[in-house]
PDB file of C-alpha atoms in Angstrom:
ATOM      1  CA  MET N   1     -56.799  30.001 -34.519  1.00  0.00           C
ATOM      2  CA  CYS N   2     -57.904  30.941 -38.407  1.00  0.00           C
ATOM      3  CA  ALA N   3     -56.951  34.058 -40.381  1.00  0.00           C
ATOM      4  CA  HIS N   4     -58.678  37.134 -39.010  1.00  0.00           C
ATOM      5  CA  GLU N   5     -60.687  39.486 -41.185  1.00  0.00           C
ATOM      6  CA  LEU N   6     -58.809  43.114 -40.761  1.00  0.00           C
ATOM      7  CA  GLY N   7     -61.494  45.648 -38.785  1.00  0.00           C
ATOM      8  CA  THR N   8     -61.953  49.305 -39.653  1.00  0.00           C
ATOM      9  CA  SER N   9     -60.878  51.645 -37.140  1.00  0.00           C
ATOM     10  CA  ASP N  10     -63.043  54.400 -35.951  1.00  0.00           C
ATOM     11  CA  TRP N  11     -60.664  56.064 -33.560  1.00  0.00           C
ATOM     12  CA  SER N  12     -59.495  57.912 -36.594  1.00  0.00           C
ATOM     13  CA  ASP N  13     -55.755  58.734 -36.092  1.00  0.00           C
ATOM     14  CA  TRP N  14     -55.753  60.440 -32.729  1.00  0.00           C
ATOM     15  CA  LEU N  15     -53.507  57.158 -31.022  1.00  0.00           C
ATOM     16  CA  PRO N  16     -50.740  57.057 -33.499  1.00  0.00           C
ATOM     17  CA  ARG N  17     -50.329  60.967 -33.382  1.00  0.00           C
ATOM     18  CA  GLU N  18     -50.182  60.732 -29.592  1.00  0.00           C
ATOM     19  CA  VAL N  19     -47.489  58.103 -29.753  1.00  0.00           C
ATOM     20  CA  ALA N  20     -45.808  59.935 -32.357  1.00  0.00           C
ATOM     21  CA  ASP N  21     -46.085  63.372 -30.508  1.00  0.00           C
ATOM     22  CA  ALA N  22     -44.760  62.089 -27.323  1.00  0.00           C
ATOM     23  CA  GLU N  23     -41.510  62.611 -25.691  1.00  0.00           C
ATOM     24  CA  PRO N  24     -41.335  60.046 -23.084  1.00  0.00           C
ATOM     25  CA  GLU N  25     -38.550  60.651 -20.213  1.00  0.00           C
ATOM     26  CA  GLY N  26     -38.138  56.695 -20.269  1.00  0.00           C
ATOM     27  CA  VAL N  27     -40.335  54.485 -21.933  1.00  0.00           C
ATOM     28  CA  ASP N  28     -43.954  55.123 -22.052  1.00  0.00           C
ATOM     29  CA  ILE N  29     -46.512  52.166 -23.144  1.00  0.00           C
ATOM     30  CA  TRP N  30     -49.663  52.488 -24.871  1.00  0.00           C
ATOM     31  CA  TYR N  31     -52.367  49.180 -24.732  1.00  0.00           C
ATOM     32  CA  LEU N  32     -53.888  48.415 -27.874  1.00  0.00           C
ATOM     33  CA  GLY N  33     -56.556  45.587 -26.599  1.00  0.00           C
ATOM     34  CA  CYS N  34     -56.144  42.054 -26.845  1.00  0.00           C
ATOM     35  CA  ASN N  35     -52.601  41.753 -26.065  1.00  0.00           C
ATOM     36  CA  GLY N  36     -51.059  44.660 -28.051  1.00  0.00           C
ATOM     37  CA  PHE N  37     -48.807  47.061 -26.857  1.00  0.00           C
ATOM     38  CA  VAL N  38     -46.430  50.058 -28.306  1.00  0.00           C
ATOM     39  CA  LEU N  39     -43.380  51.159 -26.547  1.00  0.00           C
ATOM     40  CA  LYS N  40     -41.473  54.436 -27.240  1.00  0.00           C
ATOM     41  CA  ALA N  41     -38.283  55.346 -25.447  1.00  0.00           C
ATOM     42  CA  SER N  42     -36.749  58.543 -24.789  1.00  0.00           C
ATOM     43  CA  CYS N  43     -34.598  58.121 -27.922  1.00  0.00           C
ATOM     44  CA  GLY N  44     -37.520  57.789 -30.069  1.00  0.00           C
ATOM     45  CA  ALA N  45     -37.448  54.031 -30.609  1.00  0.00           C
ATOM     46  CA  THR N  46     -40.499  52.555 -31.328  1.00  0.00           C
ATOM     47  CA  VAL N  47     -41.810  48.727 -30.522  1.00  0.00           C
ATOM     48  CA  LEU N  48     -45.194  47.023 -31.141  1.00  0.00           C
ATOM     49  CA  VAL N  49     -45.673  43.719 -29.358  1.00  0.00           C
ATOM     50  CA  ASP N  50     -48.740  41.401 -30.865  1.00  0.00           C
ATOM     51  CA  PRO N  51     -50.514  44.457 -32.418  1.00  0.00           C
ATOM     52  CA  TYR N  52     -53.779  43.239 -33.591  1.00  0.00           C
ATOM     53  CA  CYS N  53     -56.705  44.655 -35.535  1.00  0.00           C
ATOM     54  CA  GLY N  54     -58.453  41.746 -36.854  1.00  0.00           C
ATOM     55  CA  LEU N  55     -62.200  41.198 -35.962  1.00  0.00           C
ATOM     56  CA  GLY N  56     -61.596  37.567 -34.893  1.00  0.00           C
ATOM     57  CA  ASP N  57     -63.756  34.674 -36.630  1.00  0.00           C
ATOM     58  CA  PRO N  58     -67.441  35.529 -36.206  1.00  0.00           C
ATOM     59  CA  PRO N  59     -69.333  34.058 -34.416  1.00  0.00           C
ATOM     60  CA  ARG N  60     -66.646  31.680 -33.216  1.00  0.00           C
ATOM     61  CA  THR N  61     -64.734  34.381 -31.988  1.00  0.00           C
ATOM     62  CA  VAL N  62     -66.048  37.941 -31.893  1.00  0.00           C
ATOM     63  CA  ARG N  63     -63.709  40.980 -30.856  1.00  0.00           C
ATOM     64  CA  MET N  64     -65.155  43.000 -28.315  1.00  0.00           C
ATOM     65  CA  VAL N  65     -63.130  46.305 -28.293  1.00  0.00           C
ATOM     66  CA  PRO N  66     -62.393  49.306 -30.696  1.00  0.00           C
ATOM     67  CA  VAL N  67     -59.986  48.601 -33.538  1.00  0.00           C
ATOM     68  CA  PRO N  68     -57.653  51.351 -32.055  1.00  0.00           C
ATOM     69  CA  PHE N  69     -55.736  52.258 -35.284  1.00  0.00           C
ATOM     70  CA  ASP N  70     -55.288  52.009 -39.217  1.00  0.00           C
ATOM     71  CA  PRO N  71     -52.262  49.471 -40.058  1.00  0.00           C
ATOM     72  CA  GLU N  72     -52.003  51.345 -43.466  1.00  0.00           C
ATOM     73  CA  THR N  73     -51.337  54.704 -41.951  1.00  0.00           C
ATOM     74  CA  PHE N  74     -50.021  53.945 -38.823  1.00  0.00           C
ATOM     75  CA  GLY N  75     -46.169  53.528 -40.021  1.00  0.00           C
ATOM     76  CA  ASP N  76     -46.313  56.745 -41.804  1.00  0.00           C
ATOM     77  CA  LEU N  77     -46.887  58.705 -38.512  1.00  0.00           C
ATOM     78  CA  VAL N  78     -45.055  56.720 -35.954  1.00  0.00           C
ATOM     79  CA  GLU N  79     -42.383  55.288 -37.757  1.00  0.00           C
ATOM     80  CA  PRO N  80     -42.153  52.095 -35.693  1.00  0.00           C
ATOM     81  CA  ASP N  81     -38.686  50.215 -35.323  1.00  0.00           C
ATOM     82  CA  ALA N  82     -39.690  46.892 -34.782  1.00  0.00           C
ATOM     83  CA  VAL N  83     -42.796  44.578 -34.588  1.00  0.00           C
ATOM     84  CA  LEU N  84     -42.263  41.304 -31.791  1.00  0.00           C
ATOM     85  CA  ALA N  85     -44.553  38.117 -32.003  1.00  0.00           C
ATOM     86  CA  THR N  86     -45.059  36.113 -28.834  1.00  0.00           C
ATOM     87  CA  HIS N  87     -46.071  33.113 -30.878  1.00  0.00           C
ATOM     88  CA  GLU N  88     -48.272  32.114 -33.866  1.00  0.00           C
ATOM     89  CA  HIS N  89     -51.811  32.308 -33.046  1.00  0.00           C
ATOM     90  CA  SER N  90     -53.581  34.899 -35.522  1.00  0.00           C
ATOM     91  CA  ASP N  91     -54.338  37.331 -32.863  1.00  0.00           C
ATOM     92  CA  HIS N  92     -50.593  37.818 -32.680  1.00  0.00           C
ATOM     93  CA  VAL N  93     -49.170  37.173 -36.270  1.00  0.00           C
ATOM     94  CA  HIS N  94     -51.778  38.795 -38.142  1.00  0.00           C
ATOM     95  CA  GLU N  95     -50.533  39.707 -41.951  1.00  0.00           C
ATOM     96  CA  GLU N  96     -53.279  42.462 -42.214  1.00  0.00           C
ATOM     97  CA  THR N  97     -52.155  44.562 -39.347  1.00  0.00           C
ATOM     98  CA  GLN N  98     -48.478  43.661 -38.871  1.00  0.00           C
ATOM     99  CA  ALA N  99     -47.242  43.447 -42.650  1.00  0.00           C
ATOM    100  CA  PRO N 100     -48.102  47.399 -43.281  1.00  0.00           C
ATOM    101  CA  LEU N 101     -46.203  48.019 -40.002  1.00  0.00           C
ATOM    102  CA  VAL N 102     -43.040  46.006 -41.682  1.00  0.00           C
ATOM    103  CA  ALA N 103     -43.883  47.795 -45.019  1.00  0.00           C
ATOM    104  CA  SER N 104     -43.474  51.272 -43.460  1.00  0.00           C
ATOM    105  CA  GLY N 105     -39.974  50.126 -42.381  1.00  0.00           C
ATOM    106  CA  ALA N 106     -40.226  48.057 -39.088  1.00  0.00           C
ATOM    107  CA  ASP N 107     -38.252  44.970 -38.569  1.00  0.00           C
ATOM    108  CA  TYR N 108     -40.473  41.859 -37.768  1.00  0.00           C
ATOM    109  CA  VAL N 109     -39.172  39.920 -35.104  1.00  0.00           C
ATOM    110  CA  ALA N 110     -40.786  36.066 -34.127  1.00  0.00           C
ATOM    111  CA  PRO N 111     -40.084  32.641 -33.186  1.00  0.00           C
ATOM    112  CA  ASP N 112     -39.763  30.030 -36.183  1.00  0.00           C
ATOM    113  CA  ASP N 113     -43.445  29.028 -36.064  1.00  0.00           C
ATOM    114  CA  SER N 114     -44.724  32.485 -36.317  1.00  0.00           C
ATOM    115  CA  VAL N 115     -41.913  32.961 -38.951  1.00  0.00           C
ATOM    116  CA  ALA N 116     -43.638  30.141 -40.741  1.00  0.00           C
ATOM    117  CA  VAL N 117     -47.415  31.660 -40.873  1.00  0.00           C
ATOM    118  CA  VAL N 118     -45.498  34.859 -42.050  1.00  0.00           C
ATOM    119  CA  GLU N 119     -44.090  32.779 -45.011  1.00  0.00           C
ATOM    120  CA  GLU N 120     -47.107  30.614 -45.589  1.00  0.00           C
ATOM    121  CA  GLU N 121     -49.067  33.912 -45.851  1.00  0.00           C
ATOM    122  CA  SER N 122     -46.767  35.350 -48.425  1.00  0.00           C
ATOM    123  CA  TRP N 123     -45.867  38.537 -46.766  1.00  0.00           C
ATOM    124  CA  THR N 124     -43.098  39.665 -49.083  1.00  0.00           C
ATOM    125  CA  ASP N 125     -45.541  39.598 -51.595  1.00  0.00           C
ATOM    126  CA  ARG N 126     -46.520  42.783 -50.520  1.00  0.00           C
ATOM    127  CA  GLU N 127     -44.997  46.059 -51.752  1.00  0.00           C
ATOM    128  CA  GLY N 128     -42.294  47.250 -48.920  1.00  0.00           C
ATOM    129  CA  VAL N 129     -42.027  43.849 -47.124  1.00  0.00           C
ATOM    130  CA  GLU N 130     -38.536  42.052 -47.844  1.00  0.00           C
ATOM    131  CA  THR N 131     -37.133  38.872 -46.641  1.00  0.00           C
ATOM    132  CA  ALA N 132     -34.453  40.477 -44.726  1.00  0.00           C
ATOM    133  CA  ASP N 133     -37.034  42.472 -42.285  1.00  0.00           C
ATOM    134  CA  ILE N 134     -38.215  39.339 -41.247  1.00  0.00           C
ATOM    135  CA  ASP N 135     -35.678  38.171 -37.759  1.00  0.00           C
ATOM    136  CA  GLU N 136     -36.487  34.541 -36.872  1.00  0.00           C
ATOM    137  CA  VAL N 137     -35.380  34.372 -33.053  1.00  0.00           C
ATOM    138  CA  VAL N 138     -34.844  31.713 -30.249  1.00  0.00           C
ATOM    139  CA  GLU N 139     -34.617  31.799 -26.757  1.00  0.00           C
ATOM    140  CA  GLY N 140     -31.688  33.266 -25.669  1.00  0.00           C
ATOM    141  CA  ASP N 141     -31.114  35.833 -28.388  1.00  0.00           C
ATOM    142  CA  THR N 142     -30.671  39.602 -27.617  1.00  0.00           C
ATOM    143  CA  LEU N 143     -31.036  42.586 -29.881  1.00  0.00           C
ATOM    144  CA  SER N 144     -30.916  46.127 -29.628  1.00  0.00           C
ATOM    145  CA  VAL N 145     -33.382  48.964 -30.711  1.00  0.00           C
ATOM    146  CA  GLY N 146     -32.262  52.345 -30.115  1.00  0.00           C
ATOM    147  CA  SER N 147     -31.884  52.538 -26.245  1.00  0.00           C
ATOM    148  CA  LEU N 148     -34.001  49.004 -26.023  1.00  0.00           C
ATOM    149  CA  ARG N 149     -32.324  46.410 -25.372  1.00  0.00           C
ATOM    150  CA  ILE N 150     -34.705  43.008 -26.124  1.00  0.00           C
ATOM    151  CA  HIS N 151     -34.051  39.389 -24.459  1.00  0.00           C
ATOM    152  CA  VAL N 152     -36.175  36.723 -25.690  1.00  0.00           C
ATOM    153  CA  GLU N 153     -36.832  34.410 -22.953  1.00  0.00           C
ATOM    154  CA  PRO N 154     -38.836  30.842 -22.748  1.00  0.00           C
ATOM    155  CA  ALA N 155     -42.683  30.832 -22.203  1.00  0.00           C
ATOM    156  CA  HIS N 156     -45.112  27.985 -21.408  1.00  0.00           C
ATOM    157  CA  ASP N 157     -48.373  28.298 -23.194  1.00  0.00           C
ATOM    158  CA  PRO N 158     -50.133  25.005 -24.123  1.00  0.00           C
ATOM    159  CA  ASP N 159     -52.134  26.422 -26.737  1.00  0.00           C
ATOM    160  CA  ALA N 160     -49.070  27.540 -28.636  1.00  0.00           C
ATOM    161  CA  THR N 161     -46.497  25.734 -30.641  1.00  0.00           C
ATOM    162  CA  HIS N 162     -43.508  27.708 -30.088  1.00  0.00           C
ATOM    163  CA  PRO N 163     -44.316  30.850 -27.713  1.00  0.00           C
ATOM    164  CA  VAL N 164     -41.551  33.102 -26.613  1.00  0.00           C
ATOM    165  CA  SER N 165     -41.607  36.279 -23.984  1.00  0.00           C
ATOM    166  CA  TYR N 166     -39.829  39.222 -24.242  1.00  0.00           C
ATOM    167  CA  VAL N 167     -37.882  40.940 -21.618  1.00  0.00           C
ATOM    168  CA  VAL N 168     -37.460  44.987 -22.760  1.00  0.00           C
ATOM    169  CA  GLU N 169     -34.739  46.699 -20.630  1.00  0.00           C
ATOM    170  CA  HIS N 170     -33.816  50.586 -20.653  1.00  0.00           C
ATOM    171  CA  GLU N 171     -32.183  52.685 -18.125  1.00  0.00           C
ATOM    172  CA  SER N 172     -35.292  53.668 -16.900  1.00  0.00           C
ATOM    173  CA  GLY N 173     -36.598  50.370 -16.006  1.00  0.00           C
ATOM    174  CA  THR N 174     -37.476  46.810 -17.077  1.00  0.00           C
ATOM    175  CA  PHE N 175     -40.492  45.854 -19.245  1.00  0.00           C
ATOM    176  CA  PHE N 176     -41.821  42.065 -19.553  1.00  0.00           C
ATOM    177  CA  HIS N 177     -44.496  40.331 -22.169  1.00  0.00           C
ATOM    178  CA  GLY N 178     -45.502  36.911 -21.352  1.00  0.00           C
ATOM    179  CA  GLY N 179     -47.725  36.464 -24.804  1.00  0.00           C
ATOM    180  CA  ASP N 180     -50.486  34.116 -23.796  1.00  0.00           C
ATOM    181  CA  ALA N 181     -48.132  32.047 -21.266  1.00  0.00           C
ATOM    182  CA  ARG N 182     -49.089  30.609 -17.883  1.00  0.00           C
ATOM    183  CA  PRO N 183     -47.145  29.774 -14.725  1.00  0.00           C
ATOM    184  CA  SER N 184     -44.064  27.693 -15.292  1.00  0.00           C
ATOM    185  CA  ASP N 185     -40.137  27.009 -14.426  1.00  0.00           C
ATOM    186  CA  ALA N 186     -39.150  29.326 -17.286  1.00  0.00           C
ATOM    187  CA  PHE N 187     -40.700  32.156 -15.458  1.00  0.00           C
ATOM    188  CA  VAL N 188     -39.021  31.422 -12.075  1.00  0.00           C
ATOM    189  CA  ASP N 189     -36.057  31.281 -13.885  1.00  0.00           C
ATOM    190  CA  VAL N 190     -36.480  34.985 -16.172  1.00  0.00           C
ATOM    191  CA  GLY N 191     -38.003  36.220 -12.342  1.00  0.00           C
ATOM    192  CA  GLU N 192     -34.319  35.243 -10.691  1.00  0.00           C
ATOM    193  CA  ARG N 193     -32.272  36.761 -13.494  1.00  0.00           C
ATOM    194  CA  TYR N 194     -34.127  40.120 -14.201  1.00  0.00           C
ATOM    195  CA  ASP N 195     -35.480  42.776 -12.378  1.00  0.00           C
ATOM    196  CA  ILE N 196     -38.641  43.635 -13.867  1.00  0.00           C
ATOM    197  CA  ASP N 197     -40.583  46.719 -12.917  1.00  0.00           C
ATOM    198  CA  LEU N 198     -43.868  46.147 -15.327  1.00  0.00           C
ATOM    199  CA  GLY N 199     -44.653  43.049 -16.576  1.00  0.00           C
ATOM    200  CA  VAL N 200     -47.728  42.012 -18.907  1.00  0.00           C
ATOM    201  CA  LEU N 201     -49.605  38.704 -18.171  1.00  0.00           C
ATOM    202  CA  ALA N 202     -52.655  37.464 -20.372  1.00  0.00           C
ATOM    203  CA  PHE N 203     -55.820  36.998 -18.340  1.00  0.00           C
ATOM    204  CA  GLY N 204     -59.092  35.533 -19.255  1.00  0.00           C
ATOM    205  CA  SER N 205     -61.942  33.133 -18.108  1.00  0.00           C
ATOM    206  CA  SER N 206     -63.479  30.081 -19.592  1.00  0.00           C
ATOM    207  CA  GLY N 207     -66.479  29.816 -22.119  1.00  0.00           C
ATOM    208  CA  MET N 208     -68.373  28.112 -24.692  1.00  0.00           C
ATOM    209  CA  LEU N 209     -67.043  28.631 -28.260  1.00  0.00           C
ATOM    210  CA  LEU N 210     -67.983  27.298 -31.451  1.00  0.00           C
ATOM    211  CA  ASP N 211     -65.604  24.413 -32.773  1.00  0.00           C
ATOM    212  CA  LYS N 212     -63.562  25.680 -35.902  1.00  0.00           C
ATOM    213  CA  GLU N 213     -64.525  22.587 -38.024  1.00  0.00           C
ATOM    214  CA  THR N 214     -68.089  21.575 -36.795  1.00  0.00           C
ATOM    215  CA  ARG N 215     -68.788  24.949 -35.512  1.00  0.00           C
ATOM    216  CA  GLU N 216     -70.656  23.236 -32.522  1.00  0.00           C
ATOM    217  CA  PRO N 217     -70.057  24.722 -29.135  1.00  0.00           C
ATOM    218  CA  VAL N 218     -67.332  23.494 -26.906  1.00  0.00           C
ATOM    219  CA  TYR N 219     -65.546  24.538 -23.868  1.00  0.00           C
ATOM    220  CA  LYS N 220     -62.811  26.639 -24.107  1.00  0.00           C
ATOM    221  CA  ARG N 221     -60.036  27.865 -21.526  1.00  0.00           C
ATOM    222  CA  TRP N 222     -57.549  30.316 -23.015  1.00  0.00           C
ATOM    223  CA  TYR N 223     -54.983  32.391 -20.866  1.00  0.00           C
ATOM    224  CA  SER N 224     -54.583  32.423 -17.216  1.00  0.00           C
ATOM    225  CA  SER N 225     -57.139  32.161 -14.022  1.00  0.00           C
ATOM    226  CA  PRO N 226     -56.632  34.987 -11.460  1.00  0.00           C
ATOM    227  CA  ASN N 227     -55.263  32.258  -9.708  1.00  0.00           C
ATOM    228  CA  GLU N 228     -52.133  31.473 -12.606  1.00  0.00           C
ATOM    229  CA  VAL N 229     -51.852  34.981 -13.097  1.00  0.00           C
ATOM    230  CA  ALA N 230     -50.982  35.547  -9.346  1.00  0.00           C
ATOM    231  CA  GLU N 231     -48.813  32.783  -9.553  1.00  0.00           C
ATOM    232  CA  ALA N 232     -47.235  33.769 -12.518  1.00  0.00           C
ATOM    233  CA  ALA N 233     -46.442  37.243 -11.401  1.00  0.00           C
ATOM    234  CA  ALA N 234     -44.951  35.868  -8.342  1.00  0.00           C
ATOM    235  CA  GLN N 235     -42.865  33.605 -10.162  1.00  0.00           C
ATOM    236  CA  LEU N 236     -41.213  36.518 -12.101  1.00  0.00           C
ATOM    237  CA  GLU N 237     -41.255  38.530  -9.154  1.00  0.00           C
ATOM    238  CA  LEU N 238     -43.007  41.643 -10.576  1.00  0.00           C
ATOM    239  CA  ASP N 239     -42.981  45.101  -9.392  1.00  0.00           C
ATOM    240  CA  ARG N 240     -46.101  46.002 -11.299  1.00  0.00           C
ATOM    241  CA  LEU N 241     -48.652  43.504 -13.149  1.00  0.00           C
ATOM    242  CA  LEU N 242     -50.259  44.472 -15.906  1.00  0.00           C
ATOM    243  CA  PRO N 243     -53.378  42.133 -16.860  1.00  0.00           C
ATOM    244  CA  SER N 244     -54.290  42.169 -20.632  1.00  0.00           C
ATOM    245  CA  HIS N 245     -56.244  39.895 -23.168  1.00  0.00           C
ATOM    246  CA  TRP N 246     -59.228  39.873 -21.012  1.00  0.00           C
ATOM    247  CA  ASP N 247     -61.158  42.487 -23.196  1.00  0.00           C
ATOM    248  CA  ILE N 248     -61.045  41.024 -26.716  1.00  0.00           C
ATOM    249  CA  TRP N 249     -63.288  37.864 -27.240  1.00  0.00           C
ATOM    250  CA  LYS N 250     -67.190  37.656 -26.601  1.00  0.00           C
ATOM    251  CA  GLY N 251     -67.704  34.834 -23.786  1.00  0.00           C
ATOM    252  CA  LEU N 252     -64.134  34.700 -22.789  1.00  0.00           C
ATOM    253  CA  THR N 253     -63.933  38.322 -21.448  1.00  0.00           C
ATOM    254  CA  ALA N 254     -63.098  38.766 -17.551  1.00  0.00           C
ATOM    255  CA  ASP N 255     -62.710  41.405 -15.071  1.00  0.00           C
ATOM    256  CA  PRO N 256     -59.218  42.210 -14.486  1.00  0.00           C
ATOM    257  CA  ARG N 257     -59.668  44.010 -11.278  1.00  0.00           C
ATOM    258  CA  SER N 258     -60.315  40.313  -9.710  1.00  0.00           C
ATOM    259  CA  VAL N 259     -57.097  39.828 -10.018  1.00  0.00           C
ATOM    260  CA  ARG N 260     -56.079  42.017  -6.912  1.00  0.00           C
ATOM    261  CA  ASP N 261     -58.011  39.414  -4.452  1.00  0.00           C
ATOM    262  CA  HIS N 262     -55.665  36.775  -5.972  1.00  0.00           C
ATOM    263  CA  THR N 263     -52.228  38.722  -5.432  1.00  0.00           C
ATOM    264  CA  ARG N 264     -52.502  40.855  -2.446  1.00  0.00           C
ATOM    265  CA  SER N 265     -50.942  38.274   0.292  1.00  0.00           C
ATOM    266  CA  PHE N 266     -48.159  37.604  -2.193  1.00  0.00           C
ATOM    267  CA  THR N 267     -44.868  39.880  -1.671  1.00  0.00           C
ATOM    268  CA  HIS N 268     -44.985  40.146  -5.717  1.00  0.00           C
ATOM    269  CA  PRO N 269     -46.533  41.938  -7.487  1.00  0.00           C
ATOM    270  CA  ARG N 270     -46.610  44.987  -5.565  1.00  0.00           C
ATOM    271  CA  THR N 271     -49.281  46.542  -7.687  1.00  0.00           C
ATOM    272  CA  VAL N 272     -51.892  45.505 -10.226  1.00  0.00           C
ATOM    273  CA  GLU N 273     -52.424  48.299 -12.896  1.00  0.00           C
ATOM    274  CA  VAL N 274     -55.733  47.811 -14.749  1.00  0.00           C
ATOM    275  CA  VAL N 275     -55.983  49.723 -18.270  1.00  0.00           C
ATOM    276  CA  GLU N 276     -58.189  49.730 -21.127  1.00  0.00           C
ATOM    277  CA  ILE N 277     -57.567  50.007 -24.740  1.00  0.00           C
ATOM    278  CA  GLY N 278     -55.648  53.451 -25.459  1.00  0.00           C
ATOM    279  CA  ASP N 279     -54.702  53.787 -21.824  1.00  0.00           C
ATOM    280  CA  ARG N 280     -50.830  55.057 -21.657  1.00  0.00           C
ATOM    281  CA  VAL N 281     -48.428  54.095 -18.801  1.00  0.00           C
ATOM    282  CA  SER N 282     -44.983  54.676 -17.939  1.00  0.00           C
ATOM    283  CA  LEU N 283     -42.271  52.486 -17.105  1.00  0.00           C
TER     284      LEU N 283
END
C-alpha cells in the first residue's frame, strides 16, 4: 500500500483531552477507527497501537470514517509513552500520523520491515525524532511501559511481509491486538500461553479496488471474514472479541454485528463487543 496523505480532523481536541483527563481504575481503551487504539493504564502509562489519520489513496482506497485527532497536537495533550506498529502497511506505519507522536516523546516499537519503512521515509529528519526512539522488536521480546507489560508475538497475515501481534498485560487484565492477522497455529499457541480478556481482530469484506499500477478494478480480500474472525477468536480463547478495521475503506466496509452469528456456538469468545470510532471500553 502506498503512502497516504494526512487528513484534517474536524473533531477538535475532545478525544485527546478525554484520554488525557481519564483516570482508569485498570486500563481504558479508545478505538481510533481503522485498526488504531489508545490504551491508558491506571498508572498513567499511555500506548497507541497502529494509529492512522491518513486519507488512503483515493480513488483506490477512500477513508470512510472521520480523522479523530490532530497528530501534531495529540502528543502535547496526552504525552504518549509508546506507539506500537503491527506491520509495514501504510495504514499501520504512517509517518504523518506517527512521527509527531514520537517527536512528542513516545518510543516507536515495530518489527524490522516496519522499521525499514521508517528509515526509507527518513523520520529522523523530523525535529524531535531520534534514532534512539525507534525500537526494533522480534517475536518473543517483552517490554515494560509503566504498569503495562507488552509481549511481541507471531501473527499470520498473507498480505504483510513481517507482521507481529501484541499481548499487553496489566494487573486488571490482558489485551491482545492481532494487527491484520488471520487464523493460524501461532494464535493457538498464544491462546494457550495467555489468559486474554479482550482481543482485537481485523474484520472486513471482499471488494473491487483499483490496482496500484494499472488503476483497473481488481478483486481484493483484506482482513478476516466472519468465519475467520470466529476461528481466530476461538484459537486465542478470547473472553471478549472486538472486531476492528471494518469501517475504514470504501468498498470493503462490513457490519461487525454479523460476527456474533459466527461465534455463538463456540466457547470463545464469550462476547462480541461492537464499538465505533471514538468509543471507550475498559479492560
